[in-house]
Amino acid sequence: MAYFDAASAAPLHPIARQALLASFDEGWADPARLYREGRRARVLLDAAREAAAEAVGCRPDELIFTSSGTRAVHTGIAGALAGRRRVGRHLIVSAVEHSSVLHSAELLEAAGGSVTQVAVDRTGLVDPAAYGDALREDTALACLQSANHEVGSEQPVAAVAEVCREAGVPLLVDAAQSLGWGPVEGDWSLLAASAHKWGGPSGVGLLVVRKGVRFAAQGPVDERESGRAPGFENIPAIVAAAASLRAVRAEAAEEAVRLRELTDRIRARVPRLVPDVEVVGHPVRRLPGVVTFSCLYVDGEALLHELDREDFSVSSGSSCTSSTLTPSHVLRAMGVLSEGNVRVSLPPGVTEEDVERFLAVLPGAVAAVREKLGAPVATEVAREEDVLVVDSLGKRCPIPVIELAKVIGDVPVGSLVRVLSDDEAARLDIPAWCEMRNQEYVGEEPADRGTAYTVRRTS
């Protein structure tokens, strides 16, 4: 089985496994106690904190361990907002942040605060100037991921941090995806990360709060982890997390070169091997092992099942693979195709043979899904004042786009096709299809049921 979903969770690093097993014998006691077993546990905890702080580039007393990366984000945002509550209750986030950041933003809005979402371009990057434009007198905090979890695009953190620093606003960086590859550059104020993203055990996150940053921990007071992360520390897991972070950092430079070559190979060859594919994310500013592409006329969940049968584990941001039937907020914010989306995130140590085998089976997997969907003739088609109307109400991705593609040739160049759809994904996928196929997307308007999307045939 080829595991190509390291961006979700990287396989446990051998060093992490060794450290975990070894520390079970020494790190089980309460590190707050003064007897021998407690002192041994404290030594392990302190050493892990120093190792993690060195990797991050901060002081050990600025770093705490949490029960997850999500908990680190929630704790960091809540504490920073509370610490600067006299300034105001305005939060800035990018439109492609991890759900843990966006959920924190929703909570702030529900409590009467305000949130500004900074848009991204088609490659998934923010413009640092847009963060400057979003800053207000009542801005308490800004958040920006170091690299995107779905498409791998690396954000200009240093430039955004400089904009925020000049305004006196702290910047929290979600470094979950990138910390294993290197420290986050720039004058950021808070940083969160998660051990299972770099090959450490799950259930360990870290939060850094720079000295001088106003911070007020929320919830019941606990004496552990500087009063910012309640509960007994999982010392064996923390030790394993720190040991694996140091280990992957030692391997990062060489492994990054190798993974970039493999992902460049996938980015270049997939569009040649499979027709009607859009490779998304920034072509250069991206994580070494992540490549994402979307296939027209493909059900994302069906494609993942086809690849799973071929022994490949990948993930997807397609609406077809979610219970909400809405496309990924990341793909939606980028304005790229969402249907048939595949994210390949290669783990360290992946072989060239596995990548070549993936490229060999992908065309057949896509073709099989397209064949199962058939070449559907649009149903309930009617002409309405020289406009071809396609009724796709009640049909989920990718059927509305397939039906559009099947009838576009039935109208003269310059004429219109109107697609009726109540699938949220159509709002993203029909414009993306027009751009890929050199057709003109005229726009959308409310219909009696759902939305009407109008396309003009140009070729």
Short mmCIF file of N, CA and C in Angstrom, two decimals, residues 34 60 72 147 149 209 268 272 274 320-321 347 373-374 393 398 425 447 458:
data_model
loop_
_atom_site.label_atom_id
_atom_site.label_comp_id
_atom_site.label_asym_id
_atom_site.label_seq_id
_atom_site.Cartn_x
_atom_site.Cartn_y
_atom_site.Cartn_z
N LEU A 34 9.04 16.27 43.63
CA LEU A 34 10.47 16.41 43.91
C LEU A 34 11.18 15.09 44.15
N PRO A 60 12.95 28.39 25.38
CA PRO A 60 12.18 27.29 25.96
C PRO A 60 11.01 27.75 26.81
N ALA A 72 -3.72 23.88 20.33
CA ALA A 72 -2.73 24.96 20.35
C ALA A 72 -3.28 26.20 19.64
N ALA A 147 1.94 27.43 5.51
CA ALA A 147 1.73 26.71 4.24
C ALA A 147 0.36 26.06 4.28
N HIS A 149 -2.66 23.48 3.88
CA HIS A 149 -2.80 22.05 4.14
C HIS A 149 -3.41 21.29 2.98
N VAL A 209 4.39 31.50 22.54
CA VAL A 209 3.96 32.88 22.77
C VAL A 209 5.21 33.67 23.10
N ALA A 268 3.90 17.84 -13.75
CA ALA A 268 4.13 17.95 -15.19
C ALA A 268 3.42 16.85 -15.98
N ARG A 272 -0.61 15.66 -18.90
CA ARG A 272 -0.34 15.00 -20.17
C ARG A 272 -0.97 13.61 -20.22
N VAL A 274 -3.73 12.62 -18.33
CA VAL A 274 -5.17 12.64 -18.10
C VAL A 274 -5.74 13.92 -18.72
N CYS A 320 -17.88 16.16 -3.38
CA CYS A 320 -18.45 14.81 -3.47
C CYS A 320 -17.95 13.89 -2.36
N THR A 321 -16.86 14.27 -1.71
CA THR A 321 -16.31 13.40 -0.68
C THR A 321 -16.68 13.85 0.72
N PRO A 347 5.09 11.15 1.80
CA PRO A 347 5.82 11.10 3.06
C PRO A 347 7.31 10.97 2.81
N LEU A 373 -19.77 7.07 -14.82
CA LEU A 373 -20.72 8.18 -14.88
C LEU A 373 -21.39 8.26 -16.24
N GLY A 374 -20.73 7.67 -17.22
CA GLY A 374 -21.27 7.67 -18.57
C GLY A 374 -21.03 9.00 -19.27
N LEU A 393 -31.03 20.37 -11.69
CA LEU A 393 -31.49 20.46 -10.30
C LEU A 393 -31.55 19.08 -9.68
N PRO A 398 -20.08 15.46 -10.42
CA PRO A 398 -19.80 16.49 -11.42
C PRO A 398 -20.85 16.55 -12.53
N ALA A 425 -21.35 23.31 -5.36
CA ALA A 425 -20.09 23.15 -6.11
C ALA A 425 -20.17 23.75 -7.50
N ALA A 447 -32.64 31.43 -9.51
CA ALA A 447 -33.70 30.79 -10.28
C ALA A 447 -34.83 30.42 -9.34
N THR A 458 -17.81 30.39 -27.06
CA THR A 458 -16.88 31.26 -27.78
C THR A 458 -16.02 30.50 -28.78
#
